[in-house]
């Protein structure tokens, strides 16, 4: 895929959604950090349902550390892997209090030292909370980047590095939101909805899917 096609892809995605953002609900960088840790292998909807209750009771590192693992688990038990996530979040809160004055750090290295925080989670926090032009490659972005030909790679890190190199600078900050939303609602796995895709003519995917056949009235 050449630079002109990549630029046109993002121009179209931007025209449809000029201010894309995460679908996770949050008010502070700390709330975002907690929500992103909880969102691993879970839907944003399930996380939002849990954090609406949690954040009314505890939305600071000190408050969540005071809940402890058992107390926090009670609020997030509807989310997959909730027990291990609760443990990581409480440990991360203790580290934030001990090493960062209760504030969320603004570097990838410091974020990745927190329990439960990997590169993807760190990149989400850096991008959404702090405005850094970084890309958090989740399963949706990995699929869309490879399927469309935007940035092919065998691993999430390869895809991230190629997107960082190939995406025009003016689209870099919002890139991962457009691609996540596109993968979540249009370029789905296992069957993309090519017939309603705004970038289908620019995409390298050969097995374009036709629209579903109209339903016929029962005789």
mmCIF file with all atom_site columns, C-alpha atoms in Angstrom:
data_model
loop_
_atom_site.group_PDB
_atom_site.id
_atom_site.type_symbol
_atom_site.label_atom_id
_atom_site.label_alt_id
_atom_site.label_comp_id
_atom_site.label_asym_id
_atom_site.label_entity_id
_atom_site.label_seq_id
_atom_site.pdbx_PDB_ins_code
_atom_site.Cartn_x
_atom_site.Cartn_y
_atom_site.Cartn_z
_atom_site.occupancy
_atom_site.B_iso_or_equiv
_atom_site.pdbx_formal_charge
_atom_site.auth_seq_id
_atom_site.auth_comp_id
_atom_site.auth_asym_id
_atom_site.auth_atom_id
_atom_site.pdbx_PDB_model_num
ATOM 1   C CA . UNK A 1 1   ? 0.000   0.000   0.000  1.00 0.00 ? 1   UNK A CA 1
ATOM 2   C CA . UNK A 1 2   ? 1.398   3.385   -0.976 1.00 0.00 ? 2   UNK A CA 1
ATOM 3   C CA . UNK A 1 3   ? 1.376   6.620   1.080  1.00 0.00 ? 3   UNK A CA 1
ATOM 4   C CA . UNK A 1 4   ? -1.389  8.187   -1.019 1.00 0.00 ? 4   UNK A CA 1
ATOM 5   C CA . UNK A 1 5   ? -3.818  5.361   -0.285 1.00 0.00 ? 5   UNK A CA 1
ATOM 6   C CA . UNK A 1 6   ? -2.948  5.366   3.414  1.00 0.00 ? 6   UNK A CA 1
ATOM 7   C CA . UNK A 1 7   ? -3.574  9.102   3.608  1.00 0.00 ? 7   UNK A CA 1
ATOM 8   C CA . UNK A 1 8   ? -6.922  8.736   1.838  1.00 0.00 ? 8   UNK A CA 1
ATOM 9   C CA . UNK A 1 9   ? -7.984  5.947   4.217  1.00 0.00 ? 9   UNK A CA 1
ATOM 10  C CA . UNK A 1 10  ? -7.445  8.164   7.242  1.00 0.00 ? 10  UNK A CA 1
ATOM 11  C CA . UNK A 1 11  ? -8.962  11.195  5.539  1.00 0.00 ? 11  UNK A CA 1
ATOM 12  C CA . UNK A 1 12  ? -12.180 9.214   5.038  1.00 0.00 ? 12  UNK A CA 1
ATOM 13  C CA . UNK A 1 13  ? -12.196 7.813   8.570  1.00 0.00 ? 13  UNK A CA 1
ATOM 14  C CA . UNK A 1 14  ? -11.669 11.311  9.931  1.00 0.00 ? 14  UNK A CA 1
ATOM 15  C CA . UNK A 1 15  ? -14.496 12.721  7.808  1.00 0.00 ? 15  UNK A CA 1
ATOM 16  C CA . UNK A 1 16  ? -16.846 10.191  9.430  1.00 0.00 ? 16  UNK A CA 1
ATOM 17  C CA . UNK A 1 17  ? -15.613 10.767  12.979 1.00 0.00 ? 17  UNK A CA 1
ATOM 18  C CA . UNK A 1 18  ? -13.630 13.942  13.567 1.00 0.00 ? 18  UNK A CA 1
ATOM 19  C CA . UNK A 1 19  ? -13.049 13.429  17.300 1.00 0.00 ? 19  UNK A CA 1
ATOM 20  C CA . UNK A 1 20  ? -12.762 9.714   18.002 1.00 0.00 ? 20  UNK A CA 1
ATOM 21  C CA . UNK A 1 21  ? -12.099 8.550   21.529 1.00 0.00 ? 21  UNK A CA 1
ATOM 22  C CA . UNK A 1 22  ? -12.219 5.497   23.729 1.00 0.00 ? 22  UNK A CA 1
ATOM 23  C CA . UNK A 1 23  ? -15.591 3.978   24.593 1.00 0.00 ? 23  UNK A CA 1
ATOM 24  C CA . UNK A 1 24  ? -14.404 3.380   28.150 1.00 0.00 ? 24  UNK A CA 1
ATOM 25  C CA . UNK A 1 25  ? -15.929 5.788   30.663 1.00 0.00 ? 25  UNK A CA 1
ATOM 26  C CA . UNK A 1 26  ? -13.470 7.750   32.796 1.00 0.00 ? 26  UNK A CA 1
ATOM 27  C CA . UNK A 1 27  ? -12.890 11.195  34.298 1.00 0.00 ? 27  UNK A CA 1
ATOM 28  C CA . UNK A 1 28  ? -9.248  11.099  35.389 1.00 0.00 ? 28  UNK A CA 1
ATOM 29  C CA . UNK A 1 29  ? -6.049  9.406   34.178 1.00 0.00 ? 29  UNK A CA 1
ATOM 30  C CA . UNK A 1 30  ? -6.306  7.038   37.149 1.00 0.00 ? 30  UNK A CA 1
ATOM 31  C CA . UNK A 1 31  ? -9.862  6.002   36.304 1.00 0.00 ? 31  UNK A CA 1
ATOM 32  C CA . UNK A 1 32  ? -8.735  5.399   32.720 1.00 0.00 ? 32  UNK A CA 1
ATOM 33  C CA . UNK A 1 33  ? -5.814  3.263   33.913 1.00 0.00 ? 33  UNK A CA 1
ATOM 34  C CA . UNK A 1 34  ? -8.124  1.080   36.013 1.00 0.00 ? 34  UNK A CA 1
ATOM 35  C CA . UNK A 1 35  ? -10.654 0.766   33.189 1.00 0.00 ? 35  UNK A CA 1
ATOM 36  C CA . UNK A 1 36  ? -8.018  -0.241  30.648 1.00 0.00 ? 36  UNK A CA 1
ATOM 37  C CA . UNK A 1 37  ? -6.561  -2.906  32.957 1.00 0.00 ? 37  UNK A CA 1
ATOM 38  C CA . UNK A 1 38  ? -10.067 -4.300  33.443 1.00 0.00 ? 38  UNK A CA 1
ATOM 39  C CA . UNK A 1 39  ? -10.789 -4.232  29.691 1.00 0.00 ? 39  UNK A CA 1
ATOM 40  C CA . UNK A 1 40  ? -8.291  -6.958  28.784 1.00 0.00 ? 40  UNK A CA 1
ATOM 41  C CA . UNK A 1 41  ? -10.321 -9.807  27.252 1.00 0.00 ? 41  UNK A CA 1
ATOM 42  C CA . UNK A 1 42  ? -13.521 -7.991  28.202 1.00 0.00 ? 42  UNK A CA 1
ATOM 43  C CA . UNK A 1 43  ? -15.912 -5.640  26.438 1.00 0.00 ? 43  UNK A CA 1
ATOM 44  C CA . UNK A 1 44  ? -15.897 -1.910  27.111 1.00 0.00 ? 44  UNK A CA 1
ATOM 45  C CA . UNK A 1 45  ? -19.598 -2.192  27.964 1.00 0.00 ? 45  UNK A CA 1
ATOM 46  C CA . UNK A 1 46  ? -18.982 -4.722  30.731 1.00 0.00 ? 46  UNK A CA 1
ATOM 47  C CA . UNK A 1 47  ? -16.161 -2.583  32.127 1.00 0.00 ? 47  UNK A CA 1
ATOM 48  C CA . UNK A 1 48  ? -18.308 0.554   32.112 1.00 0.00 ? 48  UNK A CA 1
ATOM 49  C CA . UNK A 1 49  ? -21.103 -1.217  33.978 1.00 0.00 ? 49  UNK A CA 1
ATOM 50  C CA . UNK A 1 50  ? -18.656 -2.262  36.690 1.00 0.00 ? 50  UNK A CA 1
ATOM 51  C CA . UNK A 1 51  ? -16.710 0.991   36.987 1.00 0.00 ? 51  UNK A CA 1
ATOM 52  C CA . UNK A 1 52  ? -19.826 3.152   37.261 1.00 0.00 ? 52  UNK A CA 1
ATOM 53  C CA . UNK A 1 53  ? -20.448 1.523   40.626 1.00 0.00 ? 53  UNK A CA 1
ATOM 54  C CA . UNK A 1 54  ? -16.785 1.222   41.600 1.00 0.00 ? 54  UNK A CA 1
ATOM 55  C CA . UNK A 1 55  ? -15.813 4.821   40.883 1.00 0.00 ? 55  UNK A CA 1
ATOM 56  C CA . UNK A 1 56  ? -18.736 6.143   42.939 1.00 0.00 ? 56  UNK A CA 1
ATOM 57  C CA . UNK A 1 57  ? -17.145 4.433   45.950 1.00 0.00 ? 57  UNK A CA 1
ATOM 58  C CA . UNK A 1 58  ? -13.416 4.482   45.135 1.00 0.00 ? 58  UNK A CA 1
ATOM 59  C CA . UNK A 1 59  ? -11.708 6.350   42.312 1.00 0.00 ? 59  UNK A CA 1
ATOM 60  C CA . UNK A 1 60  ? -8.243  7.129   43.705 1.00 0.00 ? 60  UNK A CA 1
ATOM 61  C CA . UNK A 1 61  ? -5.245  4.884   44.363 1.00 0.00 ? 61  UNK A CA 1
ATOM 62  C CA . UNK A 1 62  ? -5.652  5.329   48.123 1.00 0.00 ? 62  UNK A CA 1
ATOM 63  C CA . UNK A 1 63  ? -9.349  4.462   48.070 1.00 0.00 ? 63  UNK A CA 1
ATOM 64  C CA . UNK A 1 64  ? -8.933  1.353   45.922 1.00 0.00 ? 64  UNK A CA 1
ATOM 65  C CA . UNK A 1 65  ? -5.896  0.192   47.921 1.00 0.00 ? 65  UNK A CA 1
ATOM 66  C CA . UNK A 1 66  ? -8.061  0.529   51.041 1.00 0.00 ? 66  UNK A CA 1
ATOM 67  C CA . UNK A 1 67  ? -10.700 -1.748  49.501 1.00 0.00 ? 67  UNK A CA 1
ATOM 68  C CA . UNK A 1 68  ? -8.125  -4.494  49.112 1.00 0.00 ? 68  UNK A CA 1
ATOM 69  C CA . UNK A 1 69  ? -8.357  -7.337  46.623 1.00 0.00 ? 69  UNK A CA 1
ATOM 70  C CA . UNK A 1 70  ? -11.499 -8.854  48.127 1.00 0.00 ? 70  UNK A CA 1
ATOM 71  C CA . UNK A 1 71  ? -13.285 -5.534  48.299 1.00 0.00 ? 71  UNK A CA 1
ATOM 72  C CA . UNK A 1 72  ? -12.370 -4.574  44.743 1.00 0.00 ? 72  UNK A CA 1
ATOM 73  C CA . UNK A 1 73  ? -13.255 -8.031  43.419 1.00 0.00 ? 73  UNK A CA 1
ATOM 74  C CA . UNK A 1 74  ? -16.809 -7.533  44.589 1.00 0.00 ? 74  UNK A CA 1
ATOM 75  C CA . UNK A 1 75  ? -17.218 -4.604  42.210 1.00 0.00 ? 75  UNK A CA 1
ATOM 76  C CA . UNK A 1 76  ? -15.594 -6.228  39.161 1.00 0.00 ? 76  UNK A CA 1
ATOM 77  C CA . UNK A 1 77  ? -16.730 -9.847  39.512 1.00 0.00 ? 77  UNK A CA 1
ATOM 78  C CA . UNK A 1 78  ? -18.799 -9.650  36.312 1.00 0.00 ? 78  UNK A CA 1
ATOM 79  C CA . UNK A 1 79  ? -15.602 -9.095  34.276 1.00 0.00 ? 79  UNK A CA 1
ATOM 80  C CA . UNK A 1 80  ? -13.481 -11.973 33.003 1.00 0.00 ? 80  UNK A CA 1
ATOM 81  C CA . UNK A 1 81  ? -10.350 -12.774 35.037 1.00 0.00 ? 81  UNK A CA 1
ATOM 82  C CA . UNK A 1 82  ? -11.660 -10.382 37.683 1.00 0.00 ? 82  UNK A CA 1
ATOM 83  C CA . UNK A 1 83  ? -9.705  -11.880 40.560 1.00 0.00 ? 83  UNK A CA 1
ATOM 84  C CA . UNK A 1 84  ? -6.272  -11.499 38.968 1.00 0.00 ? 84  UNK A CA 1
ATOM 85  C CA . UNK A 1 85  ? -7.202  -8.057  37.635 1.00 0.00 ? 85  UNK A CA 1
ATOM 86  C CA . UNK A 1 86  ? -8.278  -6.945  41.105 1.00 0.00 ? 86  UNK A CA 1
ATOM 87  C CA . UNK A 1 87  ? -4.950  -8.137  42.503 1.00 0.00 ? 87  UNK A CA 1
ATOM 88  C CA . UNK A 1 88  ? -2.988  -6.274  39.837 1.00 0.00 ? 88  UNK A CA 1
ATOM 89  C CA . UNK A 1 89  ? -4.988  -3.071  40.326 1.00 0.00 ? 89  UNK A CA 1
ATOM 90  C CA . UNK A 1 90  ? -4.519  -3.051  44.088 1.00 0.00 ? 90  UNK A CA 1
ATOM 91  C CA . UNK A 1 91  ? -0.782  -3.692  43.664 1.00 0.00 ? 91  UNK A CA 1
ATOM 92  C CA . UNK A 1 92  ? -0.594  -0.927  41.043 1.00 0.00 ? 92  UNK A CA 1
ATOM 93  C CA . UNK A 1 93  ? -2.359  1.460   43.440 1.00 0.00 ? 93  UNK A CA 1
ATOM 94  C CA . UNK A 1 94  ? 0.152   0.667   46.169 1.00 0.00 ? 94  UNK A CA 1
ATOM 95  C CA . UNK A 1 95  ? 3.019   1.348   43.754 1.00 0.00 ? 95  UNK A CA 1
ATOM 96  C CA . UNK A 1 96  ? 1.448   4.621   42.603 1.00 0.00 ? 96  UNK A CA 1
ATOM 97  C CA . UNK A 1 97  ? 1.208   5.750   46.226 1.00 0.00 ? 97  UNK A CA 1
ATOM 98  C CA . UNK A 1 98  ? 4.713   4.605   47.132 1.00 0.00 ? 98  UNK A CA 1
ATOM 99  C CA . UNK A 1 99  ? 6.590   5.786   44.049 1.00 0.00 ? 99  UNK A CA 1
ATOM 100 C CA . UNK A 1 100 ? 4.514   8.414   42.243 1.00 0.00 ? 100 UNK A CA 1
ATOM 101 C CA . UNK A 1 101 ? 2.680   10.363  44.921 1.00 0.00 ? 101 UNK A CA 1
ATOM 102 C CA . UNK A 1 102 ? -0.595  8.775   43.875 1.00 0.00 ? 102 UNK A CA 1
ATOM 103 C CA . UNK A 1 103 ? -0.341  10.179  40.327 1.00 0.00 ? 103 UNK A CA 1
ATOM 104 C CA . UNK A 1 104 ? -0.355  8.188   37.084 1.00 0.00 ? 104 UNK A CA 1
ATOM 105 C CA . UNK A 1 105 ? 3.129   8.454   35.510 1.00 0.00 ? 105 UNK A CA 1
ATOM 106 C CA . UNK A 1 106 ? 3.459   9.939   32.038 1.00 0.00 ? 106 UNK A CA 1
ATOM 107 C CA . UNK A 1 107 ? 6.144   7.660   30.582 1.00 0.00 ? 107 UNK A CA 1
ATOM 108 C CA . UNK A 1 108 ? 5.749   4.222   29.026 1.00 0.00 ? 108 UNK A CA 1
ATOM 109 C CA . UNK A 1 109 ? 8.611   2.819   31.094 1.00 0.00 ? 109 UNK A CA 1
ATOM 110 C CA . UNK A 1 110 ? 7.047   3.867   34.400 1.00 0.00 ? 110 UNK A CA 1
ATOM 111 C CA . UNK A 1 111 ? 3.594   2.711   33.345 1.00 0.00 ? 111 UNK A CA 1
ATOM 112 C CA . UNK A 1 112 ? 4.846   -0.700  32.273 1.00 0.00 ? 112 UNK A CA 1
ATOM 113 C CA . UNK A 1 113 ? 6.385   -1.225  35.712 1.00 0.00 ? 113 UNK A CA 1
ATOM 114 C CA . UNK A 1 114 ? 2.892   -1.173  37.232 1.00 0.00 ? 114 UNK A CA 1
ATOM 115 C CA . UNK A 1 115 ? 1.321   -4.603  37.822 1.00 0.00 ? 115 UNK A CA 1
ATOM 116 C CA . UNK A 1 116 ? -1.200  -5.477  35.115 1.00 0.00 ? 116 UNK A CA 1
ATOM 117 C CA . UNK A 1 117 ? 0.136   -2.882  32.674 1.00 0.00 ? 117 UNK A CA 1
ATOM 118 C CA . UNK A 1 118 ? 1.722   -3.981  29.405 1.00 0.00 ? 118 UNK A CA 1
ATOM 119 C CA . UNK A 1 119 ? 2.676   -2.006  26.326 1.00 0.00 ? 119 UNK A CA 1
ATOM 120 C CA . UNK A 1 120 ? -0.866  -1.806  24.954 1.00 0.00 ? 120 UNK A CA 1
ATOM 121 C CA . UNK A 1 121 ? -2.346  -0.531  28.223 1.00 0.00 ? 121 UNK A CA 1
ATOM 122 C CA . UNK A 1 122 ? 0.502   1.959   28.634 1.00 0.00 ? 122 UNK A CA 1
ATOM 123 C CA . UNK A 1 123 ? -0.049  3.268   25.107 1.00 0.00 ? 123 UNK A CA 1
ATOM 124 C CA . UNK A 1 124 ? -3.786  3.741   25.701 1.00 0.00 ? 124 UNK A CA 1
ATOM 125 C CA . UNK A 1 125 ? -3.102  5.809   28.817 1.00 0.00 ? 125 UNK A CA 1
ATOM 126 C CA . UNK A 1 126 ? -0.387  7.835   27.097 1.00 0.00 ? 126 UNK A CA 1
ATOM 127 C CA . UNK A 1 127 ? -2.629  8.561   24.114 1.00 0.00 ? 127 UNK A CA 1
ATOM 128 C CA . UNK A 1 128 ? -6.010  9.113   25.739 1.00 0.00 ? 128 UNK A CA 1
ATOM 129 C CA . UNK A 1 129 ? -5.034  10.685  29.061 1.00 0.00 ? 129 UNK A CA 1
ATOM 130 C CA . UNK A 1 130 ? -1.908  12.572  28.027 1.00 0.00 ? 130 UNK A CA 1
ATOM 131 C CA . UNK A 1 131 ? -2.340  13.209  24.300 1.00 0.00 ? 131 UNK A CA 1
ATOM 132 C CA . UNK A 1 132 ? 0.744   11.338  23.132 1.00 0.00 ? 132 UNK A CA 1
ATOM 133 C CA . UNK A 1 133 ? 0.739   10.259  19.439 1.00 0.00 ? 133 UNK A CA 1
ATOM 134 C CA . UNK A 1 134 ? 1.183   6.553   20.172 1.00 0.00 ? 134 UNK A CA 1
ATOM 135 C CA . UNK A 1 135 ? -0.775  3.527   18.970 1.00 0.00 ? 135 UNK A CA 1
ATOM 136 C CA . UNK A 1 136 ? -2.159  0.780   21.194 1.00 0.00 ? 136 UNK A CA 1
ATOM 137 C CA . UNK A 1 137 ? -2.459  -2.327  19.014 1.00 0.00 ? 137 UNK A CA 1
ATOM 138 C CA . UNK A 1 138 ? -5.272  -4.567  20.214 1.00 0.00 ? 138 UNK A CA 1
ATOM 139 C CA . UNK A 1 139 ? -6.892  -7.470  18.354 1.00 0.00 ? 139 UNK A CA 1
ATOM 140 C CA . UNK A 1 140 ? -9.040  -5.108  16.270 1.00 0.00 ? 140 UNK A CA 1
ATOM 141 C CA . UNK A 1 141 ? -6.116  -2.977  15.102 1.00 0.00 ? 141 UNK A CA 1
ATOM 142 C CA . UNK A 1 142 ? -3.954  -6.037  14.475 1.00 0.00 ? 142 UNK A CA 1
ATOM 143 C CA . UNK A 1 143 ? -6.675  -7.520  12.268 1.00 0.00 ? 143 UNK A CA 1
ATOM 144 C CA . UNK A 1 144 ? -7.519  -4.304  10.394 1.00 0.00 ? 144 UNK A CA 1
ATOM 145 C CA . UNK A 1 145 ? -3.890  -3.358  9.765  1.00 0.00 ? 145 UNK A CA 1
ATOM 146 C CA . UNK A 1 146 ? -3.095  -6.779  8.329  1.00 0.00 ? 146 UNK A CA 1
ATOM 147 C CA . UNK A 1 147 ? -6.355  -7.309  6.453  1.00 0.00 ? 147 UNK A CA 1
ATOM 148 C CA . UNK A 1 148 ? -6.385  -3.920  4.739  1.00 0.00 ? 148 UNK A CA 1
ATOM 149 C CA . UNK A 1 149 ? -2.648  -3.837  4.073  1.00 0.00 ? 149 UNK A CA 1
ATOM 150 C CA . UNK A 1 150 ? -2.163  -0.637  6.086  1.00 0.00 ? 150 UNK A CA 1
ATOM 151 C CA . UNK A 1 151 ? 0.667   -2.135  8.113  1.00 0.00 ? 151 UNK A CA 1
ATOM 152 C CA . UNK A 1 152 ? 1.235   -5.863  7.967  1.00 0.00 ? 152 UNK A CA 1
ATOM 153 C CA . UNK A 1 153 ? 3.052   -7.561  10.811 1.00 0.00 ? 153 UNK A CA 1
ATOM 154 C CA . UNK A 1 154 ? 3.304   -10.910 12.560 1.00 0.00 ? 154 UNK A CA 1
ATOM 155 C CA . UNK A 1 155 ? 3.089   -9.451  16.057 1.00 0.00 ? 155 UNK A CA 1
ATOM 156 C CA . UNK A 1 156 ? 1.319   -6.483  17.664 1.00 0.00 ? 156 UNK A CA 1
ATOM 157 C CA . UNK A 1 157 ? 4.690   -4.784  18.138 1.00 0.00 ? 157 UNK A CA 1
ATOM 158 C CA . UNK A 1 158 ? 5.542   -5.134  14.435 1.00 0.00 ? 158 UNK A CA 1
ATOM 159 C CA . UNK A 1 159 ? 2.170   -3.669  13.485 1.00 0.00 ? 159 UNK A CA 1
ATOM 160 C CA . UNK A 1 160 ? 2.603   -0.811  15.963 1.00 0.00 ? 160 UNK A CA 1
ATOM 161 C CA . UNK A 1 161 ? 6.062   0.037   14.662 1.00 0.00 ? 161 UNK A CA 1
ATOM 162 C CA . UNK A 1 162 ? 4.919   -0.006  11.033 1.00 0.00 ? 162 UNK A CA 1
ATOM 163 C CA . UNK A 1 163 ? 1.859   2.109   11.747 1.00 0.00 ? 163 UNK A CA 1
ATOM 164 C CA . UNK A 1 164 ? 4.038   4.621   13.555 1.00 0.00 ? 164 UNK A CA 1
ATOM 165 C CA . UNK A 1 165 ? 6.233   4.757   10.449 1.00 0.00 ? 165 UNK A CA 1
ATOM 166 C CA . UNK A 1 166 ? 3.504   4.742   7.786  1.00 0.00 ? 166 UNK A CA 1
ATOM 167 C CA . UNK A 1 167 ? 0.583   6.763   9.192  1.00 0.00 ? 167 UNK A CA 1
ATOM 168 C CA . UNK A 1 168 ? 0.733   10.436  8.138  1.00 0.00 ? 168 UNK A CA 1
ATOM 169 C CA . UNK A 1 169 ? 1.654   12.667  11.069 1.00 0.00 ? 169 UNK A CA 1
ATOM 170 C CA . UNK A 1 170 ? -1.620  14.601  11.053 1.00 0.00 ? 170 UNK A CA 1
ATOM 171 C CA . UNK A 1 171 ? -3.570  11.381  11.688 1.00 0.00 ? 171 UNK A CA 1
ATOM 172 C CA . UNK A 1 172 ? -1.224  9.728   14.173 1.00 0.00 ? 172 UNK A CA 1
ATOM 173 C CA . UNK A 1 173 ? -2.874  10.861  17.407 1.00 0.00 ? 173 UNK A CA 1
ATOM 174 C CA . UNK A 1 174 ? -6.340  9.546   16.492 1.00 0.00 ? 174 UNK A CA 1
ATOM 175 C CA . UNK A 1 175 ? -5.199  6.602   14.388 1.00 0.00 ? 175 UNK A CA 1
ATOM 176 C CA . UNK A 1 176 ? -5.783  3.862   16.913 1.00 0.00 ? 176 UNK A CA 1
ATOM 177 C CA . UNK A 1 177 ? -9.298  5.038   17.781 1.00 0.00 ? 177 UNK A CA 1
ATOM 178 C CA . UNK A 1 178 ? -10.372 5.045   14.126 1.00 0.00 ? 178 UNK A CA 1
ATOM 179 C CA . UNK A 1 179 ? -8.912  1.586   13.561 1.00 0.00 ? 179 UNK A CA 1
ATOM 180 C CA . UNK A 1 180 ? -10.396 0.104   16.749 1.00 0.00 ? 180 UNK A CA 1
ATOM 181 C CA . UNK A 1 181 ? -13.859 1.418   15.930 1.00 0.00 ? 181 UNK A CA 1
ATOM 182 C CA . UNK A 1 182 ? -13.542 0.284   12.320 1.00 0.00 ? 182 UNK A CA 1
ATOM 183 C CA . UNK A 1 183 ? -12.559 -3.201  13.448 1.00 0.00 ? 183 UNK A CA 1
ATOM 184 C CA . UNK A 1 184 ? -15.235 -3.360  16.115 1.00 0.00 ? 184 UNK A CA 1
ATOM 185 C CA . UNK A 1 185 ? -18.164 -2.284  13.950 1.00 0.00 ? 185 UNK A CA 1
ATOM 186 C CA . UNK A 1 186 ? -17.258 -2.793  10.265 1.00 0.00 ? 186 UNK A CA 1
ATOM 187 C CA . UNK A 1 187 ? -14.110 -4.822  9.618  1.00 0.00 ? 187 UNK A CA 1
ATOM 188 C CA . UNK A 1 188 ? -15.233 -7.560  11.981 1.00 0.00 ? 188 UNK A CA 1
ATOM 189 C CA . UNK A 1 189 ? -13.771 -10.976 12.636 1.00 0.00 ? 189 UNK A CA 1
ATOM 190 C CA . UNK A 1 190 ? -14.266 -13.393 11.097 1.00 0.00 ? 190 UNK A CA 1
ATOM 191 C CA . UNK A 1 191 ? -16.441 -11.745 8.423  1.00 0.00 ? 191 UNK A CA 1
ATOM 192 C CA . UNK A 1 192 ? -15.940 -8.065  7.534  1.00 0.00 ? 192 UNK A CA 1
ATOM 193 C CA . UNK A 1 193 ? -18.896 -6.003  6.356  1.00 0.00 ? 193 UNK A CA 1
ATOM 194 C CA . UNK A 1 194 ? -17.221 -4.827  3.170  1.00 0.00 ? 194 UNK A CA 1
ATOM 195 C CA . UNK A 1 195 ? -20.464 -3.743  1.512  1.00 0.00 ? 195 UNK A CA 1
ATOM 196 C CA . UNK A 1 196 ? -20.775 -0.827  3.961  1.00 0.00 ? 196 UNK A CA 1
ATOM 197 C CA . UNK A 1 197 ? -17.088 -0.083  4.429  1.00 0.00 ? 197 UNK A CA 1
ATOM 198 C CA . UNK A 1 198 ? -16.046 3.505   3.601  1.00 0.00 ? 198 UNK A CA 1
ATOM 199 C CA . UNK A 1 199 ? -12.546 2.400   2.577  1.00 0.00 ? 199 UNK A CA 1
ATOM 200 C CA . UNK A 1 200 ? -13.345 -0.838  0.713  1.00 0.00 ? 200 UNK A CA 1
ATOM 201 C CA . UNK A 1 201 ? -11.986 0.480   -2.587 1.00 0.00 ? 201 UNK A CA 1
ATOM 202 C CA . UNK A 1 202 ? -8.656  1.340   -0.924 1.00 0.00 ? 202 UNK A CA 1
ATOM 203 C CA . UNK A 1 203 ? -8.260  -1.930  0.959  1.00 0.00 ? 203 UNK A CA 1
ATOM 204 C CA . UNK A 1 204 ? -6.004  -4.819  -0.117 1.00 0.00 ? 204 UNK A CA 1
ATOM 205 C CA . UNK A 1 205 ? -8.398  -7.482  1.175  1.00 0.00 ? 205 UNK A CA 1
ATOM 206 C CA . UNK A 1 206 ? -9.385  -9.564  -1.836 1.00 0.00 ? 206 UNK A CA 1
ATOM 207 C CA . UNK A 1 207 ? -12.267 -11.627 -0.482 1.00 0.00 ? 207 UNK A CA 1
ATOM 208 C CA . UNK A 1 208 ? -14.658 -8.686  -0.268 1.00 0.00 ? 208 UNK A CA 1
ATOM 209 C CA . UNK A 1 209 ? -17.968 -9.707  1.285  1.00 0.00 ? 209 UNK A CA 1
ATOM 210 C CA . UNK A 1 210 ? -21.242 -8.924  -0.529 1.00 0.00 ? 210 UNK A CA 1
ATOM 211 C CA . UNK A 1 211 ? -24.272 -7.504  1.249  1.00 0.00 ? 211 UNK A CA 1
ATOM 212 C CA . UNK A 1 212 ? -26.575 -10.069 2.842  1.00 0.00 ? 212 UNK A CA 1
ATOM 213 C CA . UNK A 1 213 ? -29.384 -11.333 0.660  1.00 0.00 ? 213 UNK A CA 1
ATOM 214 C CA . UNK A 1 214 ? -32.704 -9.613  1.324  1.00 0.00 ? 214 UNK A CA 1
ATOM 215 C CA . UNK A 1 215 ? -35.143 -11.594 3.387  1.00 0.00 ? 215 UNK A CA 1
ATOM 216 C CA . UNK A 1 216 ? -38.176 -12.878 1.569  1.00 0.00 ? 216 UNK A CA 1
ATOM 217 C CA . UNK A 1 217 ? -41.600 -12.904 3.116  1.00 0.00 ? 217 UNK A CA 1
ATOM 218 C CA . UNK A 1 218 ? -42.781 -16.319 4.214  1.00 0.00 ? 218 UNK A CA 1
ATOM 219 C CA . UNK A 1 219 ? -45.371 -17.807 1.953  1.00 0.00 ? 219 UNK A CA 1
#
